[in-house]
Coordinates of N, CA and C in Angstrom, one line a residue:
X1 N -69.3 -162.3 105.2 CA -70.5 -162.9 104.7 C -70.8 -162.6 103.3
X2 N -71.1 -163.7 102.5 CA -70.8 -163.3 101.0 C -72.8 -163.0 100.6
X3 N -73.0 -161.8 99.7 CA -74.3 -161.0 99.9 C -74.7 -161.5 98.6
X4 N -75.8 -162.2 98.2 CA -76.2 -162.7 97.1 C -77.3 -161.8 96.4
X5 N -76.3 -160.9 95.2 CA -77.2 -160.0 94.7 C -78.2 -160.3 93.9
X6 N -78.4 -161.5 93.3 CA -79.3 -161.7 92.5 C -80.6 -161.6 93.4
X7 N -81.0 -162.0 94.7 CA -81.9 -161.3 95.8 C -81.5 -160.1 95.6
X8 N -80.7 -159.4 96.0 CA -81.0 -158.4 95.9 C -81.7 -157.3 94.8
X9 N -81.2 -158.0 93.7 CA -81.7 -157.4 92.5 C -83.3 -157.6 92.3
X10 N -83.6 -158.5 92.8 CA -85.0 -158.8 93.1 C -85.7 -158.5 93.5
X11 N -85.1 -157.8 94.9 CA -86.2 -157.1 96.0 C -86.4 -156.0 95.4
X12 N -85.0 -155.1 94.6 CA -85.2 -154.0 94.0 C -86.3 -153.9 93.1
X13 N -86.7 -154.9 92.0 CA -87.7 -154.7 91.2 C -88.9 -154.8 91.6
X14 N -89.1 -155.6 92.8 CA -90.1 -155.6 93.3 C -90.6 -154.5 94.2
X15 N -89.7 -154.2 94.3 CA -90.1 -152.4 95.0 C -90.2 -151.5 94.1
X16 N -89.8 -151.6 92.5 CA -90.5 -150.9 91.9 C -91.5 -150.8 91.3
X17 N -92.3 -152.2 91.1 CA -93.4 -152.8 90.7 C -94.7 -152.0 91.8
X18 N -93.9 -152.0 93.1 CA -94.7 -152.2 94.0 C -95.1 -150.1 94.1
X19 N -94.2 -149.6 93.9 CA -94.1 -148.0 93.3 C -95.0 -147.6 92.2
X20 N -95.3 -148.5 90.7 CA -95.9 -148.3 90.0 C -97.8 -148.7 90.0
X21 N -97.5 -149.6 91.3 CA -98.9 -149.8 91.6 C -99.2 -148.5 92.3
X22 N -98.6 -148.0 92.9 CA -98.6 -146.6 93.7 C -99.2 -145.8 93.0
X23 N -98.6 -145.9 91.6 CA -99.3 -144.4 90.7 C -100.6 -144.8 90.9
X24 N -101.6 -145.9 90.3 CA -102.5 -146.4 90.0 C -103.5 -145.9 91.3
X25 N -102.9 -146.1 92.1 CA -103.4 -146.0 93.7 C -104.1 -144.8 94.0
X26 N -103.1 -143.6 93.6 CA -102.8 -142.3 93.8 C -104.2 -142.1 92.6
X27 N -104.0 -142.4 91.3 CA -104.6 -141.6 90.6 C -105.9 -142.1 90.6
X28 N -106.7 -143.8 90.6 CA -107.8 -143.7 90.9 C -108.5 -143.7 92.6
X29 N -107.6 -143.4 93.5 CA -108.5 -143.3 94.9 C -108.2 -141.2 95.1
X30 N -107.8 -140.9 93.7 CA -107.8 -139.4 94.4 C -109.5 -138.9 93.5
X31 N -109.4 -139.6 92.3 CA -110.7 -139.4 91.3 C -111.8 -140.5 92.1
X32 N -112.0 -141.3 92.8 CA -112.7 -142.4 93.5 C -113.6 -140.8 94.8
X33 N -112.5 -140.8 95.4 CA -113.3 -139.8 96.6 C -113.5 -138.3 96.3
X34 N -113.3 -137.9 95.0 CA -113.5 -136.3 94.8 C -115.0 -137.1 94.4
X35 N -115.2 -138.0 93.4 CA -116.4 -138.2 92.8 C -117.5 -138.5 93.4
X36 N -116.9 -139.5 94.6 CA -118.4 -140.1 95.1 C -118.4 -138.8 96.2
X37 N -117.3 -137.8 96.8 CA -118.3 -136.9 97.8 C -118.4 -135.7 97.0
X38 N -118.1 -135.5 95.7 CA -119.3 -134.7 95.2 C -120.7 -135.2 95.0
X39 N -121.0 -136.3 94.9 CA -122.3 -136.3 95.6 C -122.7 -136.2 96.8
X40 N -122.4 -136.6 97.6 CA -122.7 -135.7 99.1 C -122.6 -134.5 98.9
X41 N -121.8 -133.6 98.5 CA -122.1 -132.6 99.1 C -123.3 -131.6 97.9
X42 N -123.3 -132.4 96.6 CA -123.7 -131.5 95.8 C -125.4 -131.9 96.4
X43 N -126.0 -132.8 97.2 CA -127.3 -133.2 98.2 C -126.9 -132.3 99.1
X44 N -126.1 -132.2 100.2 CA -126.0 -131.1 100.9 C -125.9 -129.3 100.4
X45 N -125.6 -129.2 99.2 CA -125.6 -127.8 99.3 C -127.0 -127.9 98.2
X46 N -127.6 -128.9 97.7 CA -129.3 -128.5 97.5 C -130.1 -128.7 97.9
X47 N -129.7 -129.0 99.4 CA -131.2 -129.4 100.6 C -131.3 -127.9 101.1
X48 N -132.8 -127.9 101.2 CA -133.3 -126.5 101.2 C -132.9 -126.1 102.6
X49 N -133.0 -126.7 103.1 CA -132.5 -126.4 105.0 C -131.2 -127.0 105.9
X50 N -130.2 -127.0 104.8 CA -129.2 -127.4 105.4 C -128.8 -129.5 105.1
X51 N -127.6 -130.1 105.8 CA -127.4 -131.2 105.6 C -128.5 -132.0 105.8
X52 N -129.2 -132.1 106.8 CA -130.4 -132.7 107.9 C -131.3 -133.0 106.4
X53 N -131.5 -132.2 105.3 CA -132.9 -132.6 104.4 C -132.0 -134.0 103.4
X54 N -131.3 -134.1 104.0 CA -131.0 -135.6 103.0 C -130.9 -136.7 103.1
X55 N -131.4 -137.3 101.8 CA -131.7 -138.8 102.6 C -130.5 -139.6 102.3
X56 N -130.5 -140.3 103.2 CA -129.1 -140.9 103.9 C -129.4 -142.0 102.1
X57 N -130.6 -142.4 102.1 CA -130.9 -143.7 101.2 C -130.5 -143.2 99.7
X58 N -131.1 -141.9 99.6 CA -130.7 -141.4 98.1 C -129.1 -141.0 98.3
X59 N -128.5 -140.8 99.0 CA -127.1 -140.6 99.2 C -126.4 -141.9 98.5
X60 N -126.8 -142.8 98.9 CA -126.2 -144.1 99.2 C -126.6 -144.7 97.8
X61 N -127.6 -144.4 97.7 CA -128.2 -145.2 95.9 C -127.3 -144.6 94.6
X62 N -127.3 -142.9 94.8 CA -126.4 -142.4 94.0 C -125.0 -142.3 93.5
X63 N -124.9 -142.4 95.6 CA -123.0 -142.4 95.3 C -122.5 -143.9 95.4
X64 N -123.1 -145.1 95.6 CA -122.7 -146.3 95.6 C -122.9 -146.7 93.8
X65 N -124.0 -146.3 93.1 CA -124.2 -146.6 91.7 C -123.3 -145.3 91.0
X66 N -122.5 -144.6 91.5 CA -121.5 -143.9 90.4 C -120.6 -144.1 90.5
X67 N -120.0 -144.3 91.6 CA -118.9 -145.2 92.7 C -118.1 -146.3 91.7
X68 N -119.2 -147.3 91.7 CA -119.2 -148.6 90.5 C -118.7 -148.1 89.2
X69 N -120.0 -147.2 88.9 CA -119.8 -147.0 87.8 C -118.7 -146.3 87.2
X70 N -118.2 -145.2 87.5 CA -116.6 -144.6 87.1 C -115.7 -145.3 87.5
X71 N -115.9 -146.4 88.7 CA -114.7 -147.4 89.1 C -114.4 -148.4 87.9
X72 N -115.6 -149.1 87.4 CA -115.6 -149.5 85.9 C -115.1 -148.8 84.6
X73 N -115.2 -147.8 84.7 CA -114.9 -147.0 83.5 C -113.2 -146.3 83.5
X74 N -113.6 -146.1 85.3 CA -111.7 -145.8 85.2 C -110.6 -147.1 85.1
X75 N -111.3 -148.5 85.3 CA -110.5 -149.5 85.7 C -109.9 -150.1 84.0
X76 N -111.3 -149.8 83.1 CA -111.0 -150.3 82.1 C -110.6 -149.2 81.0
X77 N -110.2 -147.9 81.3 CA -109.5 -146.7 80.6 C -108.2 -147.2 81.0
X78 N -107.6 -147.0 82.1 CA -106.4 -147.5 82.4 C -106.0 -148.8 81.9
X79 N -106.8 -149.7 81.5 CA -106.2 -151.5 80.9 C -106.2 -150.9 79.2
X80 N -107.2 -150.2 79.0 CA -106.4 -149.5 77.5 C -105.7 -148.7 77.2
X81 N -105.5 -147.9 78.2 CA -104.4 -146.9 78.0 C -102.8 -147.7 77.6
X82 N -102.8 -148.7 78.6 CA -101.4 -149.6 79.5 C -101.6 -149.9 77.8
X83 N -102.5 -150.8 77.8 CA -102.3 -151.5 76.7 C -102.0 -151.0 75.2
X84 N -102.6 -149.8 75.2 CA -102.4 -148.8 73.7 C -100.8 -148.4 73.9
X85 N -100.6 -147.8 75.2 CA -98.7 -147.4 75.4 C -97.8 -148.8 75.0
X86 N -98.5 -150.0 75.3 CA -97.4 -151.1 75.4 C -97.0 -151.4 73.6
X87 N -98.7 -151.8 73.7 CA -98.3 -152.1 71.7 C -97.8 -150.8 71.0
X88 N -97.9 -149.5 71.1 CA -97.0 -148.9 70.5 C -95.6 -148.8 70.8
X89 N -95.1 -149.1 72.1 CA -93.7 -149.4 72.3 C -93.2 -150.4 71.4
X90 N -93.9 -151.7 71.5 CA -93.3 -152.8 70.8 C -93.3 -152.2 69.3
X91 N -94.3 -152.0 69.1 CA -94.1 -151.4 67.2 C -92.9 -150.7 66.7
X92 N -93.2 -150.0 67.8 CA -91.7 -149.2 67.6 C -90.2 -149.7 68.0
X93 N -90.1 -150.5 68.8 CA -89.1 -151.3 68.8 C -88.5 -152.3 68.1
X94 N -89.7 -152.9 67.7 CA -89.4 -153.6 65.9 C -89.2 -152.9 65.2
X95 N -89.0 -151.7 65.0 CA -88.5 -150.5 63.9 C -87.6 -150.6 63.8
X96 N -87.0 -150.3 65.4 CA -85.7 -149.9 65.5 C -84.6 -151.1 65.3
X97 N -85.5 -151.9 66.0 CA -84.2 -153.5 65.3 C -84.3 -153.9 63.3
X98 N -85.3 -153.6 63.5 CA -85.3 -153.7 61.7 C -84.2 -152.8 60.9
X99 N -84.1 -151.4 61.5 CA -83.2 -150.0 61.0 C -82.3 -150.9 61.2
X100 N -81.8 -151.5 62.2 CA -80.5 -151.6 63.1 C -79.4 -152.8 62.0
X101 N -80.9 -153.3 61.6 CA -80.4 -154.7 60.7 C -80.0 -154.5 59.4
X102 N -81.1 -153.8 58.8 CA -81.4 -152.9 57.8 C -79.9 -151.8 56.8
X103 N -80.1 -151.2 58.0 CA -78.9 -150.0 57.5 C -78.4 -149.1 58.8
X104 N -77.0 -150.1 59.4 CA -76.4 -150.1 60.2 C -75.8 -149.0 60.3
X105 N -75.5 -148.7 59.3 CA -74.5 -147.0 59.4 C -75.1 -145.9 59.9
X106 N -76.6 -145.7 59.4 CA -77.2 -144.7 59.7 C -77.4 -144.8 61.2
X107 N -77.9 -146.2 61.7 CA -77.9 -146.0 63.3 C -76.9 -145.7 63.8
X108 N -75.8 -146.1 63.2 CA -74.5 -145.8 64.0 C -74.3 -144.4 64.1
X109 N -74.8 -143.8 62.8 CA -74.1 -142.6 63.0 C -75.5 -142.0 63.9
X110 N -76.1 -142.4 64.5 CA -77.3 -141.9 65.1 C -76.8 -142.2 66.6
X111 N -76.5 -142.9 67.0 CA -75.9 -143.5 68.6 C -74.4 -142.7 68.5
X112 N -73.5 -143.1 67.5 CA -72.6 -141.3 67.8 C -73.2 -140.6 68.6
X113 N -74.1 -139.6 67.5 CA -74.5 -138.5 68.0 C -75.0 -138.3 69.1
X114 N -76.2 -139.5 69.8 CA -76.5 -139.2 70.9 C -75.5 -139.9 71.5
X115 N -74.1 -140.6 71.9 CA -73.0 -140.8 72.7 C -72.5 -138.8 73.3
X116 N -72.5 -138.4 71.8 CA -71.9 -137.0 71.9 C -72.5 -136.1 72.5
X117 N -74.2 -136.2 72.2 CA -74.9 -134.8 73.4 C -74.8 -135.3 74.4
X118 N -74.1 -136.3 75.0 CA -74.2 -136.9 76.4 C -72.9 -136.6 77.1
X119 N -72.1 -135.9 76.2 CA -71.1 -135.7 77.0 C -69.6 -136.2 76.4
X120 N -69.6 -137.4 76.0 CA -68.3 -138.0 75.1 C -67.9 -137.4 73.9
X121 N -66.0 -137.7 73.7 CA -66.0 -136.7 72.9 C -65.8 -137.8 71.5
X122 N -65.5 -137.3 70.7 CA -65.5 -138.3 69.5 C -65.2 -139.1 69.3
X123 N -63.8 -139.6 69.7 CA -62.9 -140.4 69.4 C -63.6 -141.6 70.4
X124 N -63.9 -141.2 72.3 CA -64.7 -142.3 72.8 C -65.8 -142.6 72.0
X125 N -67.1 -141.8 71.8 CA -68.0 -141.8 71.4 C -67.9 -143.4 69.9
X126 N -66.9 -143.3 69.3 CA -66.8 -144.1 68.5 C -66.3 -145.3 68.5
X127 N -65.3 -145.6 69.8 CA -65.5 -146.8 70.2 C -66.5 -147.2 71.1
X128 N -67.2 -146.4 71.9 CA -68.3 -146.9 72.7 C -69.5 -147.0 71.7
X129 N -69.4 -146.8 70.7 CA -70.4 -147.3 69.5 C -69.8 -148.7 68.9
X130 N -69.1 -149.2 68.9 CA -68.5 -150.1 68.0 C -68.8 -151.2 69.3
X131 N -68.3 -150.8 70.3 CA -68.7 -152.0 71.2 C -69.9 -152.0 71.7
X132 N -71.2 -151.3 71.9 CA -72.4 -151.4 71.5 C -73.2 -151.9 70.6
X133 N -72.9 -151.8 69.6 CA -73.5 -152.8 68.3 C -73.0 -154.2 68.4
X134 N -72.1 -154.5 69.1 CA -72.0 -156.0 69.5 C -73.2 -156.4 70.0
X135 N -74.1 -155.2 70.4 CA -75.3 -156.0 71.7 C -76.6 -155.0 70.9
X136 N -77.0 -155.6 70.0 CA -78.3 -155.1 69.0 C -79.2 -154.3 69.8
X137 N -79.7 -155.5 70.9 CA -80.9 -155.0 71.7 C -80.0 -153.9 73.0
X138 N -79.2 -154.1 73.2 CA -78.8 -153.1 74.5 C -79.0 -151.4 73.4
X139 N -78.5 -151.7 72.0 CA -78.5 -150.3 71.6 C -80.0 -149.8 71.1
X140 N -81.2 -150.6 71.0 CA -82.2 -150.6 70.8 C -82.8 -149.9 72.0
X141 N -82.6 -150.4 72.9 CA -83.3 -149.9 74.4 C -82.5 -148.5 74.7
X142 N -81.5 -148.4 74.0 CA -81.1 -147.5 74.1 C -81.6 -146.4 73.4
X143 N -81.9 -146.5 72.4 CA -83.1 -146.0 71.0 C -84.0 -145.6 71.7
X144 N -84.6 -146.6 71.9 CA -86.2 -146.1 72.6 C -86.4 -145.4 73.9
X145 N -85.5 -145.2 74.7 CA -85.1 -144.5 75.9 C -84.7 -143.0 75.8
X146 N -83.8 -142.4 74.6 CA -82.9 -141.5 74.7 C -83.5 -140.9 73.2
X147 N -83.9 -142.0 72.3 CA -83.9 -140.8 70.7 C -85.4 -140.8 71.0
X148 N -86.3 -141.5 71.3 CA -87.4 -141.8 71.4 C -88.3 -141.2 72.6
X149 N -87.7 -141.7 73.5 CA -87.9 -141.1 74.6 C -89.4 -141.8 75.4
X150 N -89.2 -143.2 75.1 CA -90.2 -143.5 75.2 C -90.2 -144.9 76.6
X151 N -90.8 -144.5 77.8 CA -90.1 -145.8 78.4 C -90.7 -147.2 78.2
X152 N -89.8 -148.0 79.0 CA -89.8 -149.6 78.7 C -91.4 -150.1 78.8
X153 N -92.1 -150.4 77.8 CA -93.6 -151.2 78.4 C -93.3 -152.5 78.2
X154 N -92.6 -153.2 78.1 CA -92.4 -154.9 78.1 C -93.0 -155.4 79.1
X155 N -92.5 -154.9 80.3 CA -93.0 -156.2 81.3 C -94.5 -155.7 82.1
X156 N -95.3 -154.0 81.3 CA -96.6 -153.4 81.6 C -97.1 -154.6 81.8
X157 N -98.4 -154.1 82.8 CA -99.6 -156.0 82.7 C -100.8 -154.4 82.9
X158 N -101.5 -154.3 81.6 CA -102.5 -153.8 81.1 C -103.6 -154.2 82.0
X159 N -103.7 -155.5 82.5 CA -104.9 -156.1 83.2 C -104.9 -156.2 84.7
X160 N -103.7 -155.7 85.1 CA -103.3 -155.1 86.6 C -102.9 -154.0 87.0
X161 N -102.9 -153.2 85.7 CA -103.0 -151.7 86.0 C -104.5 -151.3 86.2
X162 N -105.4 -151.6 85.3 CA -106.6 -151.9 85.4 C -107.7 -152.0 86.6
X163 N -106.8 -153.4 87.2 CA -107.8 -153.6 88.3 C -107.0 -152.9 89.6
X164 N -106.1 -152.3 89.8 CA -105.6 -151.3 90.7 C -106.2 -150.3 90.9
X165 N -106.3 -149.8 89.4 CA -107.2 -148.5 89.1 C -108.5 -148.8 90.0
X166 N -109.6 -149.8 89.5 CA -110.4 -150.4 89.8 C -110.5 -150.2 91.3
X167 N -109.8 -150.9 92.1 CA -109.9 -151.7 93.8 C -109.6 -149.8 94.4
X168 N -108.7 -149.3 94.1 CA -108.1 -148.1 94.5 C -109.5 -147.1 94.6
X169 N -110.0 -146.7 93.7 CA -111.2 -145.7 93.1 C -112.6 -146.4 94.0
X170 N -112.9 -147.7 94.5 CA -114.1 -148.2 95.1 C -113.3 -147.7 97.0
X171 N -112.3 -148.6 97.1 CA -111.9 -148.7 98.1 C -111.7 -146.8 99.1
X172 N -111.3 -146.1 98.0 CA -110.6 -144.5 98.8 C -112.6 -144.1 98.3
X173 N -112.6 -144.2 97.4 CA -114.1 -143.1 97.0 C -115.6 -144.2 98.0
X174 N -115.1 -144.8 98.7 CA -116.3 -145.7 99.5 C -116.4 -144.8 100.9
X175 N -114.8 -143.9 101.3 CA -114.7 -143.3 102.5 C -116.4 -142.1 102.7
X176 N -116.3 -141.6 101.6 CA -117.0 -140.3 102.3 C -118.5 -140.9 102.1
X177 N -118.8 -141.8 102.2 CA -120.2 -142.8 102.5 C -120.4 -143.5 103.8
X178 N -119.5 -143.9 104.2 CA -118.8 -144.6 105.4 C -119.9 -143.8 106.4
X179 N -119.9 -142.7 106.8 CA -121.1 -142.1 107.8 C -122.4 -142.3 107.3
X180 N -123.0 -142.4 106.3 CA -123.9 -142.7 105.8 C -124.8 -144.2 105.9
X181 N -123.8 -145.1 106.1 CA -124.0 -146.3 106.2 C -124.5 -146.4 107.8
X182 N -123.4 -145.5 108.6 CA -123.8 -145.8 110.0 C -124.5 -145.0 110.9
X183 N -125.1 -143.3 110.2 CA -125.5 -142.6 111.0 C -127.2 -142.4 109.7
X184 N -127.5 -141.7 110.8 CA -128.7 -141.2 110.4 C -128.2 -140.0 109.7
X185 N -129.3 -139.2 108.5 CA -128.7 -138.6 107.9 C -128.9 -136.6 108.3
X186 N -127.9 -136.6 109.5 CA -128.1 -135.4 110.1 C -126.7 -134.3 109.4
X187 N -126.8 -133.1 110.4 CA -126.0 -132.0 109.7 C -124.5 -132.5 110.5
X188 N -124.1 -133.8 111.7 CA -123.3 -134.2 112.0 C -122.6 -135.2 110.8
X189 N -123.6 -135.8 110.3 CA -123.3 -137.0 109.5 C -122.7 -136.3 108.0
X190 N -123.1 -135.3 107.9 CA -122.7 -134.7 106.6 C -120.9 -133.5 107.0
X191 N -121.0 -133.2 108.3 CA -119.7 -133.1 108.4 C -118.6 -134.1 108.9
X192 N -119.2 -135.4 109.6 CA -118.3 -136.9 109.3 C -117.7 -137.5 108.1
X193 N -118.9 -137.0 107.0 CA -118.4 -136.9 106.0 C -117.3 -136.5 104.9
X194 N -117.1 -135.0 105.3 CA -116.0 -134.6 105.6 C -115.3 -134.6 105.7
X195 N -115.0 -134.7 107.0 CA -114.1 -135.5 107.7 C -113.3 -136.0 107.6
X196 N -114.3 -137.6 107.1 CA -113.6 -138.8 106.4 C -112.9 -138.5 104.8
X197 N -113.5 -137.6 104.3 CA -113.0 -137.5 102.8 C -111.5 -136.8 103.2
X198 N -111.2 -135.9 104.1 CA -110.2 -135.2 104.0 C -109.4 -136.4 104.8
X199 N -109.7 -137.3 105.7 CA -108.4 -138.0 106.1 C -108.0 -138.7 104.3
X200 N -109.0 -139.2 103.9 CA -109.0 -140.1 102.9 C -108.1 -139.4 102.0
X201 N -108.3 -138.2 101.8 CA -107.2 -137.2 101.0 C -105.7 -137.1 101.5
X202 N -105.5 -137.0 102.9 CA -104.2 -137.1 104.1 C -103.7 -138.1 103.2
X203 N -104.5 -139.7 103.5 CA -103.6 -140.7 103.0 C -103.2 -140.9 102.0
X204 N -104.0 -140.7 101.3 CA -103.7 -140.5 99.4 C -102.6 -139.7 99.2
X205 N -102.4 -138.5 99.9 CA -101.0 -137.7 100.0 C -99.8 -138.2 100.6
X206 N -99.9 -139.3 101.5 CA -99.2 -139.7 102.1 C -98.3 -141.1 100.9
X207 N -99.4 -142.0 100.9 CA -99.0 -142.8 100.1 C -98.4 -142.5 98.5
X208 N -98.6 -140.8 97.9 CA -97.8 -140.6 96.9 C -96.5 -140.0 97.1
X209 N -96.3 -139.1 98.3 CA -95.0 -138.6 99.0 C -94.4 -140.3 99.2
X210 N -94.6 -141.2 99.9 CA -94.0 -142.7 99.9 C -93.7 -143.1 98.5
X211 N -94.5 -142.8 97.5 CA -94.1 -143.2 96.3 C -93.0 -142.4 95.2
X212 N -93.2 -141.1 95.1 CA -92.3 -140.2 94.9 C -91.3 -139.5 95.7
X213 N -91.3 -139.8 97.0 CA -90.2 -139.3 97.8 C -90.1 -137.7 97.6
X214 N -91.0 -137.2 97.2 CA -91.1 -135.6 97.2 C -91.0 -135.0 98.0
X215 N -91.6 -133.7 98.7 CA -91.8 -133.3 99.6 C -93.4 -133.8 100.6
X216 N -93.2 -134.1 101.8 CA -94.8 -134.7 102.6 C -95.6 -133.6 102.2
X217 N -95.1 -132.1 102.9 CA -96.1 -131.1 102.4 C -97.0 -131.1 101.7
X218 N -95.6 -130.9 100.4 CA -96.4 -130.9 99.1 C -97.5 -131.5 98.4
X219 N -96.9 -132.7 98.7 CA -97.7 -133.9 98.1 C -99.5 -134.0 98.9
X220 N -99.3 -133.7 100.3 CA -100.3 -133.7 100.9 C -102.2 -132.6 101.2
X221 N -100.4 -131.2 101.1 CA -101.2 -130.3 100.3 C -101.9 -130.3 98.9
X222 N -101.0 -130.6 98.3 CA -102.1 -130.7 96.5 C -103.1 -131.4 96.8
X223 N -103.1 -132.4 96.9 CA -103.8 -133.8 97.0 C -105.3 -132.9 98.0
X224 N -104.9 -132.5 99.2 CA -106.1 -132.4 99.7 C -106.6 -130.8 98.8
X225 N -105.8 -130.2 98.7 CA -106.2 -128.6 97.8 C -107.3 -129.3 96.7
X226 N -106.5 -130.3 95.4 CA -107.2 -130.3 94.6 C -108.7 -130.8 95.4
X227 N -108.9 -132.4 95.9 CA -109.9 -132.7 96.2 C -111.0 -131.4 96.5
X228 N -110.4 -130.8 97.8 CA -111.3 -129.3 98.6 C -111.8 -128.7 97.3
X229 N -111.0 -128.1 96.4 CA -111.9 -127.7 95.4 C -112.8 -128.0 94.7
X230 N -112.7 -129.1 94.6 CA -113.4 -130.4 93.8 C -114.7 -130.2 94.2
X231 N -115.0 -130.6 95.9 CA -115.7 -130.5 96.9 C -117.0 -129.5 96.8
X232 N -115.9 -128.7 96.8 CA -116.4 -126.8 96.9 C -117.3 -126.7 96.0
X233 N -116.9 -126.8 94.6 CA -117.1 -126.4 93.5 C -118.7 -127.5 93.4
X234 N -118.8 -128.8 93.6 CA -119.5 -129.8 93.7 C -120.8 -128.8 95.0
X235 N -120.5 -128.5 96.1 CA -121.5 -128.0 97.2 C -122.3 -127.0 96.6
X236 N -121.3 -125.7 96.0 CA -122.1 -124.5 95.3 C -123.0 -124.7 94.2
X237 N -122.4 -125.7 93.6 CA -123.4 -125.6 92.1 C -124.7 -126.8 92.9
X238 N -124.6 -127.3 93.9 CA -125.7 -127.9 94.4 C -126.8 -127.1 94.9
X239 N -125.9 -125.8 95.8 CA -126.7 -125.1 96.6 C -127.3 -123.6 95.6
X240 N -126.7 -123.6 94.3 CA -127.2 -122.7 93.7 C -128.6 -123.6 92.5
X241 N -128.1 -124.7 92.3 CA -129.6 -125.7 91.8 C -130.7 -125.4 92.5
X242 N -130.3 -126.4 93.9 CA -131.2 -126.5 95.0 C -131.9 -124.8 95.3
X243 N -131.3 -123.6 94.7 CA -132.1 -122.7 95.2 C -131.9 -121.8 96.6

């Protein structure tokens, strides 16, 4: 059966695309639910008599209006970041084709060199240079990859890193409100809250171990470590305000 790679080459990028939304994922639903349940708990460790003194309403006004609001602020940090990394790539990649055009020798003897910390010895190194400058841009990408060190932002979309950041940071930091919405606001509902934040953390670990193929542990452990401290640190400075 004859296997038609250009599909396949396809599905590949698309599973990478689909990996790079991952980071976005990871990074605004891990800052999404440290944020919105440090407000819960920083209401729970300043109610004078435990979880029970809080109002389920001021819970919900505060951590739904910060929720938004850092989801805003993280969605549109991330569309400038993407976008500041992309247009400096390109800048810099019209450098290097300009050098390339410019004064050929010096790049050459620049792609030598890096041919040679890579392992080849001179004599390859110098025909694997000569048949590389046949292909301007193959030795360009090669420039910005290896002397540069800078990866490919051509096909970045600034405006879907963005809104990743965005959907990720509402969607994971909405979890540790979730009891709030449906219980009254007792010393049960503030450890449902809990609860919920640490599965919310499970998954978030989960889905970056699926994205980095690291260790599950690891990945699951940090993830809920950093959060927990997050938490912590958020409850005491509540309950040392609160008195």
């Amino acid at each position: 059966m004859d296997i038609d790679w250009s599909d396949h080459r396809r599905t590949a990028h698309q599973l990478g695309q689909m990996q790079e939304f991952l980071k976005q994922i990871v990074y605004g639903g891990n800052d999404g639910i440290v944020t919105t349940f440090a407000i819960v708990a920083g209401f729970a460790g300043a109610a004078a008599e435990g979880a029970a003194q809080i109002g389920a309403l001021a819970v919900l006004v505060f951590g739904l209006a910060n929720l938004f609001a850092d989801a805003v602020s993280m969605g549109l940090g991330e569309f400038l970041s993407t976008r500041s990394q992309r247009d400096l790539y390109m800048q810099q990649r019209r450098r290097e084709l300009h050098e390339l055009a410019t004064n050929p020798d010096q790049e050459r003897r620049e792609l030598m060199q890096m041919l040679t910390e890579r392992g080849l010895d001179r004599a390859s190194a110098d025909a694997a240079a000569d048949l590389l400058l046949t292909s301007p841009e193959l030795v360009v990408d090669m420039m910005m990859s290896y002397e540069l060190e800078m990866p490919d932002m051509r096909n970045g979309s600034p405006a879907l890193d963005g809104l990743m950041t965005f959907l990720s940071f509402v969607l994971f930091g909405a979890v540790p409100l979730i009891p709030y919405f449906l219980l009254d606001p007792t010393n049960l509902t503030f450890y449902l809250s809990v609860g919920a934040t640490a599965l919310a953390l499970i998954a978030l670990g989960v889905l970056r171990w699926w994205s980095t193929h690291e260790s599950l542990y690891r990945c699951v452990g940090e993830t809920v470590l950093v959060g927990g401290v997050c938490a912590t640190v958020a409850f005491a400075v509540g309950a040392i305000v609160g008195g």
